[in-house]
Amino acid sequence: MKLAVVSAGLSSPSSTRLLADRLTAATLARLDAEPETVELRELATEIAQHLVTGFPPARLAAALDTVAAADGLIAVTPVFAASYSGLFKSFFDLIDKDALTGTPVLLGATGGTARHSLVTEHAMRPLFTHLRALVLPTAVYAASQDWGEQGLAQRITRAGTELARSMHPATPATPDTDTAAAIAPRSVTGAITSADPAHGHRPVPFEQRLAALRAG
């Protein structure tokens, strides 16, 4: 399996690349895949050339092919003006409109303040939905004050587990306590429940519960 990782950080080192690397590690801890990272800062000139000329230079063409051929994608951007960066958007503007159809995508973003934490929902998720990708439920936003906090580590673990299971449905959820039940078990109807049938818990049908209330 191939895992493409797109990082739009502009500095080196960058918190955006750090988040991308941690999301990659969390995914590979539960999935045997071949990762390839695309660092957009190294392709900024080529992206601009392609937008103007319509022809991608060789390095950019290889990066576009990497993303198009991937079985799963991690896409991480810094927040600029309450949205994804222009470099991030310009790169995905060059992706063929059908290239990501059905591809599981894990979203990540970094910013200086928690006030921009919804950028993954109001900006990034609609972008990849438009590209008909399979956008995973858990997106990870990391503000400056989040680094080193347990909450960020748990979100990264949960998101990586979701991507691993989307790329390879047979991948089990990890039992370790750090994951905190990375993906909640579901009942026979598909609803999320804290009672795992594998542990001997059986859901009580609603009709049975209702009959018990009437009898009482």
mmCIF file of C-alpha atoms in Angstrom:
data_model
loop_
_atom_site.group_PDB
_atom_site.id
_atom_site.type_symbol
_atom_site.label_atom_id
_atom_site.label_comp_id
_atom_site.label_asym_id
_atom_site.label_seq_id
_atom_site.Cartn_x
_atom_site.Cartn_y
_atom_site.Cartn_z
ATOM 1 C CA MET A 1 0.000 0.000 0.000
ATOM 2 C CA LYS A 2 1.085 3.548 -0.687
ATOM 3 C CA LEU A 3 0.581 6.432 1.727
ATOM 4 C CA ALA A 4 1.081 9.974 0.403
ATOM 5 C CA VAL A 5 1.790 12.768 2.890
ATOM 6 C CA VAL A 6 1.452 16.399 1.785
ATOM 7 C CA SER A 7 2.942 19.071 4.045
ATOM 8 C CA ALA A 8 2.478 22.754 3.212
ATOM 9 C CA GLY A 9 4.711 24.188 5.926
ATOM 10 C CA LEU A 10 6.858 27.104 4.794
ATOM 11 C CA SER A 11 9.668 27.023 7.341
ATOM 12 C CA SER A 12 12.262 24.368 8.091
ATOM 13 C CA PRO A 13 11.707 22.869 10.544
ATOM 14 C CA SER A 14 7.975 23.574 10.745
ATOM 15 C CA SER A 15 5.167 22.568 13.083
ATOM 16 C CA THR A 16 3.161 21.598 9.987
ATOM 17 C CA ARG A 17 5.773 19.024 8.964
ATOM 18 C CA LEU A 18 6.020 17.846 12.575
ATOM 19 C CA LEU A 19 2.266 17.200 12.681
ATOM 20 C CA ALA A 20 2.423 15.450 9.310
ATOM 21 C CA ASP A 21 5.218 13.195 10.565
ATOM 22 C CA ARG A 22 3.328 12.315 13.750
ATOM 23 C CA LEU A 23 0.143 11.512 11.843
ATOM 24 C CA THR A 24 2.210 9.330 9.517
ATOM 25 C CA ALA A 25 3.792 7.488 12.436
ATOM 26 C CA ALA A 26 0.390 6.909 14.054
ATOM 27 C CA THR A 27 -0.921 5.444 10.801
ATOM 28 C CA LEU A 28 2.113 3.231 10.150
ATOM 29 C CA ALA A 29 1.924 1.884 13.706
ATOM 30 C CA ARG A 30 -1.261 0.096 12.597
ATOM 31 C CA LEU A 31 -0.675 -0.421 8.886
ATOM 32 C CA ASP A 32 2.082 -1.812 6.680
ATOM 33 C CA ALA A 33 2.373 0.873 4.018
ATOM 34 C CA GLU A 34 5.016 2.702 2.014
ATOM 35 C CA PRO A 35 4.943 6.422 2.897
ATOM 36 C CA GLU A 36 6.122 9.211 0.612
ATOM 37 C CA THR A 37 6.147 12.827 1.763
ATOM 38 C CA VAL A 38 5.590 15.768 -0.573
ATOM 39 C CA GLU A 39 7.051 18.979 0.867
ATOM 40 C CA LEU A 40 5.261 21.791 -0.954
ATOM 41 C CA ARG A 41 7.744 24.506 0.018
ATOM 42 C CA GLU A 42 10.269 22.770 -2.212
ATOM 43 C CA LEU A 43 7.816 22.855 -5.130
ATOM 44 C CA ALA A 44 6.511 26.426 -4.821
ATOM 45 C CA THR A 45 8.222 27.684 -7.986
ATOM 46 C CA GLU A 46 7.138 24.652 -10.017
ATOM 47 C CA ILE A 47 3.535 25.031 -8.810
ATOM 48 C CA ALA A 48 3.499 28.674 -9.951
ATOM 49 C CA GLN A 49 4.991 27.694 -13.319
ATOM 50 C CA HIS A 50 2.351 25.035 -13.843
ATOM 51 C CA LEU A 51 -0.463 27.451 -12.997
ATOM 52 C CA VAL A 52 0.855 29.891 -15.622
ATOM 53 C CA THR A 53 1.986 27.520 -18.370
ATOM 54 C CA GLY A 54 -0.280 24.522 -17.866
ATOM 55 C CA PHE A 55 2.696 22.155 -17.939
ATOM 56 C CA PRO A 56 4.169 20.651 -14.751
ATOM 57 C CA PRO A 57 7.963 20.479 -14.348
ATOM 58 C CA ALA A 58 9.316 16.999 -13.694
ATOM 59 C CA ARG A 59 9.503 17.245 -9.868
ATOM 60 C CA LEU A 60 5.959 18.565 -9.622
ATOM 61 C CA ALA A 61 4.630 15.940 -12.031
ATOM 62 C CA ALA A 62 6.187 13.247 -9.849
ATOM 63 C CA ALA A 63 4.557 14.736 -6.739
ATOM 64 C CA LEU A 64 1.152 14.885 -8.428
ATOM 65 C CA ASP A 65 1.555 11.266 -9.527
ATOM 66 C CA THR A 66 2.471 10.270 -5.960
ATOM 67 C CA VAL A 67 -0.746 11.730 -4.587
ATOM 68 C CA ALA A 68 -2.901 10.357 -7.401
ATOM 69 C CA ALA A 69 -1.515 6.817 -7.001
ATOM 70 C CA ALA A 70 -1.771 6.686 -3.213
ATOM 71 C CA ASP A 71 -4.104 4.350 -1.345
ATOM 72 C CA GLY A 72 -4.401 6.949 1.428
ATOM 73 C CA LEU A 73 -3.484 10.603 1.915
ATOM 74 C CA ILE A 74 -2.439 12.775 4.851
ATOM 75 C CA ALA A 75 -2.797 16.480 4.036
ATOM 76 C CA VAL A 76 -1.534 19.116 6.479
ATOM 77 C CA THR A 77 -1.484 22.901 6.074
ATOM 78 C CA PRO A 78 -0.661 25.925 8.197
ATOM 79 C CA VAL A 79 -3.506 28.378 8.741
ATOM 80 C CA PHE A 80 -3.309 31.652 6.815
ATOM 81 C CA ALA A 81 -6.120 34.235 7.005
ATOM 82 C CA ALA A 82 -8.393 31.703 8.745
ATOM 83 C CA SER A 83 -8.057 29.133 5.936
ATOM 84 C CA TYR A 84 -5.581 26.801 4.269
ATOM 85 C CA SER A 85 -2.475 28.369 2.753
ATOM 86 C CA GLY A 86 -2.405 29.528 -0.855
ATOM 87 C CA LEU A 87 0.399 27.069 -1.590
ATOM 88 C CA PHE A 88 -1.711 24.192 -0.265
ATOM 89 C CA LYS A 89 -4.737 25.216 -2.344
ATOM 90 C CA SER A 90 -2.648 25.817 -5.474
ATOM 91 C CA PHE A 91 -1.198 22.303 -5.293
ATOM 92 C CA PHE A 92 -4.575 20.616 -4.971
ATOM 93 C CA ASP A 93 -5.941 22.834 -7.760
ATOM 94 C CA LEU A 94 -3.508 20.955 -9.993
ATOM 95 C CA ILE A 95 -4.729 17.502 -8.963
ATOM 96 C CA ASP A 96 -6.913 15.831 -11.575
ATOM 97 C CA LYS A 97 -10.557 16.111 -10.536
ATOM 98 C CA ASP A 98 -10.956 12.315 -10.455
ATOM 99 C CA ALA A 99 -7.593 11.404 -8.932
ATOM 100 C CA LEU A 100 -8.750 11.318 -5.304
ATOM 101 C CA THR A 101 -12.161 9.759 -5.826
ATOM 102 C CA GLY A 102 -12.740 7.345 -2.929
ATOM 103 C CA THR A 103 -9.271 7.880 -1.452
ATOM 104 C CA PRO A 104 -9.217 8.065 2.376
ATOM 105 C CA VAL A 105 -7.874 11.467 3.438
ATOM 106 C CA LEU A 106 -6.723 12.488 6.906
ATOM 107 C CA LEU A 107 -6.784 16.262 7.446
ATOM 108 C CA GLY A 108 -4.411 18.211 9.664
ATOM 109 C CA ALA A 109 -3.702 21.885 10.277
ATOM 110 C CA THR A 110 -1.483 24.013 12.485
ATOM 111 C CA GLY A 111 -1.881 27.541 13.790
ATOM 112 C CA GLY A 112 -0.828 29.935 16.488
ATOM 113 C CA THR A 113 -4.150 29.997 18.300
ATOM 114 C CA ALA A 114 -7.036 27.645 19.043
ATOM 115 C CA ARG A 115 -9.432 30.169 17.494
ATOM 116 C CA HIS A 116 -8.708 28.660 14.075
ATOM 117 C CA SER A 117 -9.403 25.065 15.095
ATOM 118 C CA LEU A 118 -12.439 24.793 12.799
ATOM 119 C CA VAL A 119 -10.372 25.422 9.669
ATOM 120 C CA THR A 120 -10.349 21.676 9.032
ATOM 121 C CA GLU A 121 -14.161 21.714 8.901
ATOM 122 C CA HIS A 122 -15.101 24.964 7.148
ATOM 123 C CA ALA A 123 -12.230 25.021 4.626
ATOM 124 C CA MET A 124 -10.369 21.739 4.230
ATOM 125 C CA ARG A 125 -13.232 19.248 4.440
ATOM 126 C CA PRO A 126 -15.309 20.956 1.690
ATOM 127 C CA LEU A 127 -12.226 21.077 -0.554
ATOM 128 C CA PHE A 128 -11.628 17.326 -0.384
ATOM 129 C CA THR A 129 -15.337 16.537 -0.502
ATOM 130 C CA HIS A 130 -15.415 18.466 -3.782
ATOM 131 C CA LEU A 131 -12.606 16.185 -4.996
ATOM 132 C CA ARG A 132 -14.809 13.206 -3.997
ATOM 133 C CA ALA A 133 -12.259 11.912 -1.511
ATOM 134 C CA LEU A 134 -13.289 9.879 1.537
ATOM 135 C CA VAL A 135 -12.574 12.450 4.259
ATOM 136 C CA LEU A 136 -12.098 10.793 7.642
ATOM 137 C CA PRO A 137 -14.194 11.860 10.652
ATOM 138 C CA THR A 138 -11.275 12.899 12.866
ATOM 139 C CA ALA A 139 -9.222 15.882 11.703
ATOM 140 C CA VAL A 140 -6.326 17.140 13.820
ATOM 141 C CA TYR A 141 -5.663 20.816 14.514
ATOM 142 C CA ALA A 142 -2.607 21.730 16.548
ATOM 143 C CA ALA A 143 -2.290 25.219 18.050
ATOM 144 C CA SER A 144 0.998 26.380 19.539
ATOM 145 C CA GLN A 145 -0.116 25.562 23.070
ATOM 146 C CA ASP A 146 -1.211 22.031 22.115
ATOM 147 C CA TRP A 147 2.271 20.608 21.577
ATOM 148 C CA GLY A 148 3.258 18.304 24.381
ATOM 149 C CA GLU A 149 -0.335 17.968 25.627
ATOM 150 C CA GLN A 150 -1.894 14.534 26.009
ATOM 151 C CA GLY A 151 -5.032 15.627 24.178
ATOM 152 C CA LEU A 152 -3.120 16.237 20.940
ATOM 153 C CA ALA A 153 -1.384 12.866 21.185
ATOM 154 C CA GLN A 154 -4.737 11.121 21.634
ATOM 155 C CA ARG A 155 -6.257 12.900 18.629
ATOM 156 C CA ILE A 156 -3.258 11.946 16.503
ATOM 157 C CA THR A 157 -3.572 8.311 17.578
ATOM 158 C CA ARG A 158 -7.291 8.245 16.863
ATOM 159 C CA ALA A 159 -6.867 9.867 13.449
ATOM 160 C CA GLY A 160 -4.029 7.525 12.475
ATOM 161 C CA THR A 161 -6.107 4.520 13.492
ATOM 162 C CA GLU A 162 -9.031 5.732 11.379
ATOM 163 C CA LEU A 163 -6.811 6.142 8.325
ATOM 164 C CA ALA A 164 -5.200 2.735 8.825
ATOM 165 C CA ARG A 165 -8.595 1.050 9.091
ATOM 166 C CA SER A 166 -9.914 2.943 6.056
ATOM 167 C CA MET A 167 -6.938 1.868 3.950
ATOM 168 C CA HIS A 168 -7.082 -1.700 5.290
ATOM 169 C CA PRO A 169 -10.481 -2.515 6.878
ATOM 170 C CA ALA A 170 -9.108 -5.641 8.570
ATOM 171 C CA THR A 171 -6.791 -3.545 10.750
ATOM 172 C CA PRO A 172 -7.980 -3.908 14.373
ATOM 173 C CA ALA A 173 -8.248 -1.026 16.794
ATOM 174 C CA THR A 174 -5.341 -0.977 19.231
ATOM 175 C CA PRO A 175 -6.084 -2.101 22.794
ATOM 176 C CA ASP A 176 -3.572 0.190 24.525
ATOM 177 C CA THR A 177 -4.874 2.759 26.989
ATOM 178 C CA ASP A 178 -3.267 5.680 25.169
ATOM 179 C CA THR A 179 -5.613 5.121 22.256
ATOM 180 C CA ALA A 180 -8.613 5.469 24.563
ATOM 181 C CA ALA A 181 -10.727 3.229 22.336
ATOM 182 C CA ALA A 182 -9.434 4.917 19.201
ATOM 183 C CA ILE A 183 -12.553 4.051 17.293
ATOM 184 C CA ALA A 184 -15.655 3.460 19.375
ATOM 185 C CA PRO A 185 -17.392 0.113 18.794
ATOM 186 C CA ARG A 186 -20.695 0.143 16.960
ATOM 187 C CA SER A 187 -23.911 -1.693 17.563
ATOM 188 C CA VAL A 188 -25.569 -3.958 15.015
ATOM 189 C CA THR A 189 -27.477 -0.930 13.718
ATOM 190 C CA GLY A 190 -24.265 1.063 13.193
ATOM 191 C CA ALA A 191 -24.739 3.418 16.126
ATOM 192 C CA ILE A 192 -21.702 4.209 18.263
ATOM 193 C CA THR A 193 -21.878 2.532 21.635
ATOM 194 C CA SER A 194 -19.576 2.180 24.617
ATOM 195 C CA ALA A 195 -20.635 -1.456 25.070
ATOM 196 C CA ASP A 196 -18.402 -3.652 22.924
ATOM 197 C CA PRO A 197 -20.212 -6.854 21.781
ATOM 198 C CA ALA A 198 -16.820 -8.594 21.743
ATOM 199 C CA HIS A 199 -16.756 -8.290 25.529
ATOM 200 C CA GLY A 200 -20.071 -10.079 25.963
ATOM 201 C CA HIS A 201 -22.303 -7.004 25.945
ATOM 202 C CA ARG A 202 -25.477 -7.326 23.894
ATOM 203 C CA PRO A 203 -27.541 -4.302 22.828
ATOM 204 C CA VAL A 204 -31.142 -4.302 24.059
ATOM 205 C CA PRO A 205 -33.627 -3.580 21.244
ATOM 206 C CA PHE A 206 -35.535 -0.329 21.615
ATOM 207 C CA GLU A 207 -38.875 -2.147 21.439
ATOM 208 C CA GLN A 208 -37.884 -4.282 24.425
ATOM 209 C CA ARG A 209 -36.837 -1.211 26.426
ATOM 210 C CA LEU A 210 -40.099 0.525 25.550
ATOM 211 C CA ALA A 211 -42.171 -2.516 26.592
ATOM 212 C CA ALA A 212 -40.340 -2.607 29.934
ATOM 213 C CA LEU A 213 -41.150 1.067 30.542
ATOM 214 C CA ARG A 214 -44.837 0.484 29.781
ATOM 215 C CA ALA A 215 -44.962 -2.536 32.075
ATOM 216 C CA GLY A 216 -43.418 -0.498 34.893
#
